[in-house]
């Protein structure tokens, strides 16, 4: 390896060392996210009841040992529904966030690397995508493709990529001036090698840090739209639609709407804590 | 200066055209026949043909796009299908509650966020700073619709302090019916206000002129209120202007939760009934608000801070 690669790695090594001193909030965040994700993925194993089995005799039962989060208006076990719902939400959100990230980072990196007309066009498209209020664009797409996860996913990716493209582009612009990137030119590396092997590892980190915020935002959008009835359709369970299904019973059976909401909030807090830990150590590294 | 203004305004115009193009393309270029989807499966071919002609969908695309943009510019974007009413009057009937809700949310975010940011910036790493961070993180992770539901349960159904849903016009009525959604909206924005203001205040607080003032024996209160705030406020305003899209999105959801007859719930109705002309118009309008506000914020910043306009390309 050329010495240039050593220079490229230097900031990352410092970052890694910094990360060994783990901040308690990051550990707490990771613990929360780990428990929720694990529980969600083990839903078929953990869930005491099938999520959609109706048992009217047991309807609207309050939380107890038999039903940890109570039952809903047709006697479905809320805990089981929340587990399955969380699994669905997490899979969808992680998928759409990182599809957007992949597209955005690639487009942004290439735009920043080459500049010129491609950069100009990408920049204007990204500007336009960002200008649409997120939910408004997603709703417009749903108006066309119909209610369901599909429309939400298309909408979120259509806006999401633009943010990463901007981020990756601006990182690329400053990387371009670094001596190791100039060295890739001097050594006659192909553009592909320079971008994928040398630029990308250095700019991906910022994008990953940002993606933690994005996961929370997307989860909230997804749950919000499902709650409003344009996301997951009945009888499928996702957290938003479970909350909506409990709304008419909120006075007599508060648990149906409250419990899935708490899971959403906890997951969001967990991811934000991890993200904050990142940004703080990031800040420390850059000010050193 | 003029150069910067012209360039920045040029970008805004391109963005606006892009918005119109995207909204137009979404609805006109989708596979399948929008008219058929709109009228439902039972519509006869004659009805479909008539509606297609009425909406002008049989004309060339360029023509349609031209009249779409012209309609938006002239303030007459056409007729709603579901409501059998001009879109312009539909929107103007409903714009006030939405506008007030956004203002309410902004006021809550600023009134609650400013002191939180100031006190955490003055003593970074202190107990207050950590508490604020925890509070804003939690507020950020709360789904607005869920928090709205919980607050409605608590203050509306249990304590009977505030109405649970609906909108009453008039000053007192509006304030009462918008308080719960306004607070929820403000809380969701809080994290942005606190973080930006805190970061920019930290930057100013470590500047040399602040040290000089401390050396002269000025109190922290005086330094913060007279000098630091002044330089720290601008970035916050910019960030707020950029995030108005986020606020608009929040309004759409909250209007639905609290059943407020605003533009957000109109958009929702239009989506449900596949009233494409209304969806198009509202989408472009919402985007235009974001574009215009961030343009104004950038221009204001350029006016106040010469580094912006003299510096290299910022956009």
Coordinates of C-alpha atoms in Angstrom, one line a residue:
Chain A
X1 CA 0.0 0.0 0.0
X2 CA 1.2 3.5 -0.8
X3 CA 1.9 5.7 2.2
X4 CA -1.0 7.8 0.9
X5 CA -3.3 5.2 2.4
X6 CA -1.8 5.6 5.8
X7 CA -2.7 9.3 5.6
X8 CA -6.2 8.4 4.6
X9 CA -6.6 6.1 7.5
X10 CA -5.2 8.5 10.2
X11 CA -8.5 10.2 11.2
X12 CA -10.3 6.9 11.3
X13 CA -7.7 5.4 13.7
X14 CA -8.1 8.4 16.0
X15 CA -11.9 8.0 15.9
X16 CA -11.6 4.3 16.8
X17 CA -9.4 5.0 19.8
X18 CA -11.8 7.6 21.0
X19 CA -14.6 5.0 20.8
X20 CA -13.0 2.7 23.3
X21 CA -13.9 5.2 26.0
X22 CA -17.6 4.4 25.7
X23 CA -20.0 7.0 26.8
X24 CA -22.7 5.6 29.1
X25 CA -25.5 7.1 27.0
X26 CA -24.3 5.2 23.9
X27 CA -24.2 2.0 25.9
X28 CA -27.8 2.7 27.2
X29 CA -28.9 3.5 23.6
X30 CA -27.4 0.4 22.2
X31 CA -29.0 -1.7 25.0
X32 CA -32.4 -0.3 24.3
X33 CA -32.1 -0.8 20.5
X34 CA -30.6 -4.2 20.9
X35 CA -33.5 -5.4 23.2
X36 CA -36.2 -4.1 21.0
X37 CA -34.7 -5.4 17.8
X38 CA -34.0 -8.8 19.3
X39 CA -37.5 -9.0 20.7
X40 CA -39.0 -7.9 17.3
X41 CA -37.0 -10.4 15.4
X42 CA -37.8 -13.2 17.8
X43 CA -41.4 -12.3 17.5
X44 CA -42.5 -15.8 16.3
X45 CA -40.7 -17.3 19.2
X46 CA -41.5 -14.9 22.0
X47 CA -45.1 -13.9 21.1
X48 CA -47.4 -15.7 23.4
X49 CA -50.3 -15.6 20.8
X50 CA -50.5 -15.4 17.0
X51 CA -50.9 -11.7 16.2
X52 CA -54.2 -11.8 14.4
X53 CA -56.1 -14.5 16.3
X54 CA -59.4 -13.1 17.4
X55 CA -60.8 -14.0 20.8
X56 CA -63.9 -11.9 21.5
X57 CA -64.4 -13.5 24.9
X58 CA -61.2 -11.9 26.1
X59 CA -61.7 -8.5 24.4
X60 CA -60.4 -5.3 26.0
X61 CA -58.7 -7.2 28.9
X62 CA -56.3 -4.9 30.8
X63 CA -52.6 -5.8 31.0
X64 CA -52.0 -9.0 33.1
X65 CA -49.6 -11.9 33.2
X66 CA -51.7 -13.7 30.5
X67 CA -51.7 -10.6 28.3
X68 CA -48.6 -8.4 29.1
X69 CA -50.0 -5.4 27.2
X70 CA -53.7 -6.3 27.4
X71 CA -56.0 -7.2 24.5
X72 CA -57.7 -5.1 21.9
X73 CA -61.4 -4.7 20.9
X74 CA -61.5 -8.2 19.4
X75 CA -59.4 -9.9 21.9
X76 CA -56.1 -9.9 20.0
X77 CA -53.0 -9.9 22.3
X78 CA -51.5 -6.4 22.1
X79 CA -48.0 -7.6 23.1
X80 CA -47.9 -10.1 20.3
X81 CA -49.2 -7.6 17.8
X82 CA -46.6 -5.0 19.0
X83 CA -43.8 -7.6 18.6
X84 CA -44.8 -8.4 15.0
X85 CA -45.6 -4.7 14.3
X86 CA -42.2 -3.6 15.5
X87 CA -40.5 -6.2 13.4
X88 CA -42.3 -5.0 10.3
X89 CA -41.6 -1.3 11.0
X90 CA -37.9 -1.9 11.8
X91 CA -37.3 -4.0 8.7
X92 CA -39.1 -1.4 6.4
X93 CA -37.4 1.6 8.0
X94 CA -33.9 0.2 7.9
X95 CA -34.3 -1.0 4.3
X96 CA -35.6 2.3 3.0
X97 CA -33.2 4.4 4.9
X98 CA -30.2 2.5 3.7
X99 CA -31.4 2.2 0.1
X100 CA -31.6 6.0 0.2
X101 CA -28.2 6.2 1.7
X102 CA -26.6 4.0 -0.8
X103 CA -28.1 5.8 -3.8
X104 CA -27.4 9.2 -2.3
X105 CA -23.8 8.5 -1.3
X106 CA -22.9 7.0 -4.7
X107 CA -24.5 9.9 -6.6
X108 CA -23.1 12.6 -4.3
X109 CA -19.6 11.1 -4.3
X110 CA -19.5 10.9 -8.1
X111 CA -21.0 14.4 -8.4
X112 CA -18.4 15.8 -6.0
X113 CA -15.5 13.9 -7.6
X114 CA -16.2 14.9 -11.2
X115 CA -18.0 18.2 -10.8
X116 CA -19.2 19.8 -14.0
X117 CA -22.6 19.3 -15.5
X118 CA -23.4 16.1 -13.7
X119 CA -22.8 17.8 -10.4
X120 CA -25.0 20.8 -11.4
X121 CA -27.9 18.5 -12.5
X122 CA -27.6 16.4 -9.4
X123 CA -27.5 19.5 -7.2
X124 CA -30.7 20.9 -8.7
X125 CA -32.6 17.6 -8.5
X126 CA -31.5 17.3 -4.9
X127 CA -32.6 20.8 -4.1
X128 CA -36.0 20.1 -5.5
X129 CA -36.4 16.8 -3.7
X130 CA -35.5 18.5 -0.4
X131 CA -37.8 21.4 -0.9
X132 CA -40.9 19.2 -0.8
X133 CA -42.2 18.8 2.7
X134 CA -41.6 15.1 3.3
X135 CA -45.0 14.0 4.3
X136 CA -46.7 16.0 1.6
X137 CA -44.6 14.3 -1.1
X138 CA -45.2 10.9 0.4
X139 CA -49.0 11.6 0.4
X140 CA -48.9 12.7 -3.2
X141 CA -47.2 9.5 -4.1
X142 CA -49.7 7.5 -2.1
X143 CA -52.5 9.3 -4.0
X144 CA -51.0 7.8 -7.2
X145 CA -49.9 4.3 -6.1
X146 CA -52.6 3.8 -3.5
X147 CA -52.3 3.2 0.3
X148 CA -49.7 0.8 1.6
X149 CA -46.0 0.5 2.6
X150 CA -45.1 0.8 -1.1
X151 CA -46.0 4.4 -1.5
X152 CA -44.4 5.4 1.7
X153 CA -41.2 3.6 0.8
X154 CA -41.0 5.3 -2.6
X155 CA -41.6 8.7 -1.1
X156 CA -39.1 8.3 1.7
X157 CA -36.4 7.1 -0.7
X158 CA -37.2 9.8 -3.2
X159 CA -36.4 12.5 -0.6
X160 CA -33.9 10.6 1.5
X161 CA -31.3 10.1 -1.2
X162 CA -31.0 13.8 -1.7
X163 CA -29.8 14.5 1.8
X164 CA -27.1 11.9 1.6
X165 CA -26.1 13.1 -1.9
X166 CA -25.6 16.6 -0.5
X167 CA -23.6 15.3 2.4
X168 CA -21.4 13.0 0.4
X169 CA -20.8 15.7 -2.2
X170 CA -19.6 18.3 0.3
X171 CA -17.4 15.7 2.0
X172 CA -16.0 14.7 -1.4
X173 CA -15.2 18.3 -2.3
X174 CA -13.0 18.7 0.8
X175 CA -11.5 15.2 0.4
X176 CA -10.5 16.1 -3.2
X177 CA -8.0 18.6 -1.9
X178 CA -6.3 16.1 0.4
X179 CA -2.9 14.8 -0.7
X180 CA -3.9 11.2 -0.7
X181 CA -6.7 11.9 -3.2
X182 CA -4.2 13.8 -5.4
X183 CA -1.9 10.8 -5.0
X184 CA -4.5 8.5 -6.5
X185 CA -4.3 10.7 -9.6
X186 CA -0.5 10.8 -9.6
X187 CA -0.4 7.0 -9.3
X188 CA -2.7 6.7 -12.2
X189 CA -5.5 4.9 -10.4
X190 CA -8.8 4.6 -12.2
X191 CA -11.6 6.9 -11.1
X192 CA -13.5 3.9 -9.9
X193 CA -10.6 2.8 -7.6
X194 CA -10.1 6.3 -6.4
X195 CA -13.7 6.8 -5.5
X196 CA -14.6 3.3 -4.1
X197 CA -11.4 2.4 -2.4
X198 CA -10.1 5.8 -1.2
X199 CA -12.8 8.4 -1.0
X200 CA -15.8 6.4 0.0
X201 CA -14.3 4.9 3.3
X202 CA -13.5 8.4 4.4
X203 CA -16.9 10.0 3.8
X204 CA -19.2 7.2 4.6
X205 CA -18.8 7.7 8.3
X206 CA -20.5 11.2 8.3
X207 CA -23.3 9.7 6.3
X208 CA -23.7 6.8 8.7
X209 CA -23.9 9.2 11.7
X210 CA -26.6 11.2 10.0
X211 CA -28.5 8.0 9.1
X212 CA -29.2 7.4 12.8
X213 CA -31.3 10.6 12.9
X214 CA -32.8 9.6 9.6
X215 CA -33.9 6.2 10.9
X216 CA -35.8 7.8 13.7
X217 CA -37.4 10.4 11.4
X218 CA -38.4 7.7 8.9
X219 CA -39.8 5.5 11.6
X220 CA -42.0 8.4 12.8
X221 CA -43.2 9.2 9.3
X222 CA -44.0 5.5 8.7
X223 CA -45.8 5.1 11.9
X224 CA -47.6 8.4 11.5
X225 CA -48.9 7.5 8.0
X226 CA -49.9 4.0 9.1
X227 CA -51.7 5.6 12.0
X228 CA -53.5 7.9 9.6
X229 CA -54.6 4.8 7.6
X230 CA -52.5 5.1 4.5
X231 CA -49.8 2.7 5.5
X232 CA -50.1 -1.0 6.4
X233 CA -53.6 -2.2 5.8
X234 CA -55.7 -4.4 8.2
X235 CA -55.4 -7.0 9.5
X236 CA -51.6 -6.6 9.2
X237 CA -50.1 -5.1 12.3
X238 CA -47.7 -2.3 12.4
X239 CA -47.2 0.1 15.4
X240 CA -49.0 3.0 13.8
X241 CA -52.0 1.0 12.8
X242 CA -52.2 -0.6 16.2
X243 CA -52.3 2.8 17.9
X244 CA -55.0 3.9 15.5
X245 CA -57.1 0.8 16.2
X246 CA -57.0 1.6 19.9
X247 CA -58.1 5.2 19.6
X248 CA -61.8 4.7 19.9
X249 CA -61.2 2.8 23.1
X250 CA -58.8 5.2 24.6
X251 CA -60.9 6.0 27.7
X252 CA -61.8 2.5 28.6
X253 CA -58.8 0.6 27.2
X254 CA -55.8 3.0 27.3
X255 CA -53.3 0.2 26.8
X256 CA -54.1 -0.5 23.1
X257 CA -52.8 2.8 22.0
X258 CA -50.3 3.6 24.7
X259 CA -48.2 0.5 24.7
X260 CA -47.1 0.5 21.0
X261 CA -46.5 4.2 21.3
X262 CA -44.1 3.6 24.2
X263 CA -42.2 1.1 22.2
X264 CA -41.9 3.6 19.3
X265 CA -40.6 6.3 21.7
X266 CA -38.1 3.9 23.4
X267 CA -36.7 2.8 20.0
X268 CA -36.4 6.4 18.9
X269 CA -34.7 7.4 22.1
X270 CA -32.3 4.5 21.8
X271 CA -31.3 5.3 18.2
X272 CA -30.9 9.0 19.1
X273 CA -28.7 8.2 22.0
X274 CA -26.4 6.2 19.8
X275 CA -26.4 8.9 17.2
X276 CA -25.6 11.6 19.8
X277 CA -22.7 9.6 21.1
X278 CA -21.3 9.4 17.6
X279 CA -21.6 13.1 16.9
X280 CA -20.0 14.0 20.2
X281 CA -17.0 11.9 19.7
X282 CA -16.9 13.2 16.1
X283 CA -16.8 16.7 17.4
X284 CA -14.0 15.8 19.8
X285 CA -12.0 14.3 17.1
X286 CA -12.3 17.2 14.8
X287 CA -11.4 19.8 17.4
X288 CA -8.3 17.9 18.6
Chain B
X1 CA -24.2 41.7 -3.2
X2 CA -26.6 41.9 -6.1
X3 CA -24.6 39.1 -7.7
X4 CA -25.2 36.9 -4.8
X5 CA -28.9 37.8 -4.6
X6 CA -29.4 37.1 -8.3
X7 CA -27.7 33.7 -8.1
X8 CA -29.6 32.7 -5.0
X9 CA -32.9 33.8 -6.5
X10 CA -32.1 32.0 -9.7
X11 CA -31.7 28.8 -7.8
X12 CA -35.0 29.4 -6.1
X13 CA -36.7 29.8 -9.4
X14 CA -35.2 26.5 -10.7
X15 CA -36.4 24.8 -7.5
X16 CA -39.9 26.1 -8.0
X17 CA -40.0 24.9 -11.6
X18 CA -38.7 21.6 -10.4
X19 CA -41.4 21.3 -7.8
X20 CA -44.1 22.0 -10.4
X21 CA -42.5 19.5 -12.8
X22 CA -42.3 16.8 -10.2
X23 CA -45.9 17.2 -9.0
X24 CA -47.1 17.3 -12.5
X25 CA -45.1 14.3 -13.6
X26 CA -46.2 12.3 -10.6
X27 CA -49.8 12.5 -11.6
X28 CA -49.5 12.6 -15.4
X29 CA -46.8 10.2 -16.1
X30 CA -47.8 7.4 -13.8
X31 CA -48.6 4.1 -15.4
X32 CA -52.4 3.5 -15.7
X33 CA -55.1 6.0 -16.3
X34 CA -55.5 8.5 -13.5
X35 CA -59.0 9.3 -14.6
X36 CA -60.0 5.7 -14.3
X37 CA -58.5 5.4 -10.8
X38 CA -60.3 8.6 -9.9
X39 CA -63.7 7.6 -11.1
X40 CA -63.5 4.0 -9.8
X41 CA -63.9 0.7 -11.6
X42 CA -67.6 1.2 -12.4
X43 CA -67.2 4.2 -14.6
X44 CA -68.3 3.8 -18.2
X45 CA -65.8 4.6 -21.0
X46 CA -68.0 7.6 -21.9
X47 CA -67.6 9.0 -18.4
X48 CA -63.9 8.5 -18.5
X49 CA -63.6 10.2 -21.8
X50 CA -65.7 13.1 -20.6
X51 CA -63.7 13.6 -17.5
X52 CA -60.4 13.3 -19.4
X53 CA -61.6 16.1 -21.7
X54 CA -62.8 18.2 -18.9
X55 CA -59.5 17.9 -17.1
X56 CA -57.6 18.6 -20.3
X57 CA -55.8 15.3 -20.1
X58 CA -56.2 14.7 -23.8
X59 CA -54.0 17.7 -24.7
X60 CA -50.2 17.4 -25.3
X61 CA -48.2 17.1 -22.1
X62 CA -46.3 20.3 -22.7
X63 CA -49.6 22.1 -23.1
X64 CA -50.9 20.7 -19.9
X65 CA -47.8 21.5 -18.0
X66 CA -47.9 25.1 -19.3
X67 CA -51.5 25.6 -18.2
X68 CA -50.8 24.0 -14.8
X69 CA -47.9 26.4 -14.1
X70 CA -50.0 29.3 -15.5
X71 CA -52.9 28.3 -13.3
X72 CA -50.7 28.3 -10.2
X73 CA -49.1 31.6 -11.1
X74 CA -52.4 33.3 -11.8
X75 CA -53.9 32.0 -8.6
X76 CA -56.5 29.9 -10.3
X77 CA -55.3 26.4 -10.3
X78 CA -58.6 24.9 -11.5
X79 CA -61.5 23.0 -10.2
X80 CA -61.5 20.3 -7.5
X81 CA -63.1 17.0 -8.6
X82 CA -64.4 15.8 -5.3
X83 CA -65.6 19.1 -3.9
X84 CA -66.9 20.6 -7.1
X85 CA -65.4 23.9 -6.1
X86 CA -62.5 26.0 -7.3
X87 CA -59.3 24.8 -5.7
X88 CA -58.3 28.4 -4.8
X89 CA -61.4 29.0 -2.7
X90 CA -61.1 25.6 -1.1
X91 CA -57.5 26.4 0.0
X92 CA -58.2 30.0 1.1
X93 CA -61.1 28.8 3.3
X94 CA -58.8 26.4 5.1
X95 CA -55.4 28.2 5.2
X96 CA -56.0 30.2 8.4
X97 CA -56.1 27.3 10.9
X98 CA -53.0 25.8 9.3
X99 CA -51.1 29.0 9.3
X100 CA -52.0 29.7 13.0
X101 CA -51.0 26.2 14.0
X102 CA -47.6 26.6 12.4
X103 CA -47.1 29.9 14.1
X104 CA -48.3 28.4 17.4
X105 CA -45.8 25.6 17.0
X106 CA -43.0 28.0 16.2
X107 CA -43.8 30.2 19.2
X108 CA -43.8 27.2 21.6
X109 CA -40.5 25.9 20.2
X110 CA -38.9 29.3 20.5
X111 CA -40.3 30.2 23.9
X112 CA -39.4 26.9 25.5
X113 CA -36.2 26.3 23.5
X114 CA -34.4 29.6 24.0
X115 CA -34.0 29.5 27.8
X116 CA -33.1 25.8 27.6
X117 CA -30.4 26.5 25.0
X118 CA -29.1 29.6 26.8
X119 CA -28.7 27.9 30.1
X120 CA -27.1 24.8 28.6
X121 CA -24.7 26.9 26.6
X122 CA -23.6 28.9 29.6
X123 CA -22.6 25.8 31.5
X124 CA -21.8 23.1 29.0
X125 CA -21.6 19.6 30.5
X126 CA -23.5 20.7 33.6
X127 CA -26.6 19.0 35.0
X128 CA -28.9 21.4 33.2
X129 CA -27.2 20.8 29.9
X130 CA -27.6 17.0 30.3
X131 CA -31.2 17.3 31.4
X132 CA -32.0 19.5 28.4
X133 CA -30.3 17.1 26.1
X134 CA -32.3 14.2 27.5
X135 CA -35.5 16.2 27.3
X136 CA -35.1 17.2 23.7
X137 CA -34.0 13.7 22.7
X138 CA -37.2 12.3 24.2
X139 CA -39.3 15.1 22.6
X140 CA -37.7 14.3 19.2
X141 CA -38.4 10.6 19.5
X142 CA -42.1 11.1 20.3
X143 CA -44.4 10.4 17.4
X144 CA -46.4 13.6 17.1
X145 CA -49.7 11.7 16.6
X146 CA -49.1 9.6 19.6
X147 CA -48.2 12.5 21.9
X148 CA -51.2 14.4 20.6
X149 CA -53.4 11.4 21.5
X150 CA -51.9 11.1 25.0
X151 CA -52.3 14.9 25.6
X152 CA -55.8 14.9 24.3
X153 CA -56.6 12.0 26.7
X154 CA -55.0 13.8 29.6
X155 CA -56.0 17.5 29.1
X156 CA -59.2 16.9 27.1
X157 CA -60.9 13.8 28.3
X158 CA -59.7 13.5 31.9
X159 CA -59.1 17.2 33.0
X160 CA -61.6 18.8 30.6
X161 CA -59.3 21.8 30.2
X162 CA -59.1 22.0 26.4
X163 CA -61.1 20.7 23.5
X164 CA -60.1 17.3 22.2
X165 CA -60.8 18.0 18.5
X166 CA -62.2 20.5 16.1
X167 CA -61.5 24.1 15.5
X168 CA -63.4 27.2 16.6
X169 CA -62.8 30.5 15.0
X170 CA -62.3 33.7 16.9
X171 CA -59.3 34.6 19.0
X172 CA -60.1 32.6 22.2
X173 CA -61.6 29.7 20.3
X174 CA -58.6 29.4 18.0
X175 CA -56.2 29.6 20.9
X176 CA -58.1 26.9 22.8
X177 CA -58.5 24.5 19.9
X178 CA -54.9 25.0 18.7
X179 CA -53.1 24.7 22.1
X180 CA -52.7 20.9 22.2
X181 CA -51.6 20.5 18.6
X182 CA -49.5 23.6 18.8
X183 CA -47.6 22.3 21.9
X184 CA -47.1 18.9 20.2
X185 CA -45.8 20.6 17.0
X186 CA -43.5 22.9 19.0
X187 CA -42.1 20.0 21.0
X188 CA -41.2 18.1 17.9
X189 CA -39.3 21.1 16.6
X190 CA -37.7 21.8 20.0
X191 CA -34.6 19.7 19.5
X192 CA -33.7 21.6 16.3
X193 CA -34.0 25.0 18.0
X194 CA -32.1 24.0 21.2
X195 CA -29.3 22.3 19.3
X196 CA -28.7 25.0 16.8
X197 CA -28.9 27.9 19.3
X198 CA -26.7 26.1 21.8
X199 CA -24.1 25.3 19.2
X200 CA -23.9 28.8 17.8
X201 CA -24.0 30.3 21.3
X202 CA -21.0 28.1 22.3
X203 CA -19.2 29.4 19.3
X204 CA -19.8 33.0 20.3
X205 CA -19.1 32.4 24.0
X206 CA -15.6 31.2 23.3
X207 CA -14.9 34.2 21.1
X208 CA -12.2 36.6 22.1
X209 CA -14.6 39.6 22.5
X210 CA -16.5 37.7 25.2
X211 CA -13.3 37.0 27.1
X212 CA -12.5 40.7 26.9
X213 CA -15.9 41.6 28.3
X214 CA -15.5 39.1 31.1
X215 CA -12.2 40.7 31.9
X216 CA -14.0 44.0 32.1
X217 CA -16.2 42.5 34.8
X218 CA -19.5 42.4 32.9
X219 CA -21.9 39.9 34.3
X220 CA -22.7 36.7 32.4
X221 CA -26.3 37.9 32.1
X222 CA -25.3 41.1 30.3
X223 CA -22.8 39.4 28.1
X224 CA -25.4 36.8 27.0
X225 CA -28.3 39.1 26.5
X226 CA -26.5 42.0 24.9
X227 CA -23.9 40.4 22.8
X228 CA -24.0 36.6 22.5
X229 CA -27.7 36.2 21.7
X230 CA -27.4 38.8 19.0
X231 CA -24.9 36.8 17.0
X232 CA -26.3 33.4 17.8
X233 CA -29.9 34.1 16.8
X234 CA -29.3 34.3 13.0
X235 CA -28.3 30.6 12.5
X236 CA -31.3 29.6 14.4
X237 CA -33.6 31.6 12.2
X238 CA -32.1 30.1 9.1
X239 CA -32.5 26.6 10.5
X240 CA -36.1 27.3 11.4
X241 CA -36.8 28.6 7.9
X242 CA -35.3 25.5 6.3
X243 CA -37.3 23.3 8.7
X244 CA -40.6 24.8 7.9
X245 CA -41.2 21.8 5.6
X246 CA -40.9 19.7 8.7
X247 CA -43.5 21.9 10.4
X248 CA -45.8 21.6 7.4
X249 CA -45.5 17.8 7.5
X250 CA -46.3 17.8 11.2
X251 CA -49.3 20.0 10.6
X252 CA -50.7 17.6 8.1
X253 CA -50.6 14.8 10.7
X254 CA -51.8 16.9 13.6
X255 CA -54.7 18.4 11.7
X256 CA -55.8 14.9 11.1
X257 CA -55.4 13.8 14.7
X258 CA -57.2 16.8 16.1
X259 CA -59.6 17.1 13.2
X260 CA -58.7 20.7 12.4
X261 CA -60.2 21.8 9.0
X262 CA -56.9 23.1 7.6
X263 CA -55.0 22.6 4.3
X264 CA -53.4 19.5 5.8
X265 CA -56.7 17.7 6.3
X266 CA -57.7 18.9 2.8
X267 CA -54.7 17.3 1.4
X268 CA -55.6 14.1 3.2
X269 CA -59.2 14.2 1.9
X270 CA -57.9 14.8 -1.6
X271 CA -55.5 11.9 -1.3
X272 CA -58.3 9.6 -0.1
X273 CA -60.5 10.6 -3.0
X274 CA -57.7 10.8 -5.5
X275 CA -58.5 14.4 -6.3
X276 CA -55.3 14.9 -8.3
X277 CA -55.7 18.6 -9.1
X278 CA -56.0 19.4 -5.4
X279 CA -53.1 17.1 -4.4
X280 CA -50.9 18.7 -7.1
X281 CA -51.7 22.2 -6.1
X282 CA -51.1 21.7 -2.4
X283 CA -47.9 19.8 -3.0
X284 CA -46.5 22.6 -5.1
X285 CA -47.7 25.3 -2.6
X286 CA -46.1 23.5 0.4
X287 CA -42.9 23.2 -1.5
X288 CA -43.0 26.8 -2.6
X289 CA -43.4 28.0 1.0
X290 CA -40.2 26.1 1.9
X291 CA -38.3 27.4 -1.1
X292 CA -39.3 31.0 -0.6
X293 CA -38.6 31.0 3.2
X294 CA -35.2 29.5 2.8
X295 CA -34.5 32.0 0.1
X296 CA -35.5 34.8 2.4
X297 CA -33.4 33.4 5.2
X298 CA -30.4 33.2 3.0
X299 CA -30.8 36.7 1.8
X300 CA -31.3 38.0 5.3
X301 CA -28.2 36.2 6.4
X302 CA -26.3 37.7 3.5
X303 CA -27.5 41.1 4.4
X304 CA -26.3 40.7 8.0
X305 CA -23.1 38.7 7.4
X306 CA -20.9 39.8 4.6
X307 CA -18.9 36.6 4.8
X308 CA -21.8 34.7 3.2
X309 CA -22.1 36.8 0.1
X310 CA -18.3 37.3 -0.3
X311 CA -17.4 33.8 0.4
X312 CA -17.3 31.0 -2.1
X313 CA -20.4 29.3 -3.4
X314 CA -22.5 28.5 -0.4
X315 CA -25.3 26.7 -2.2

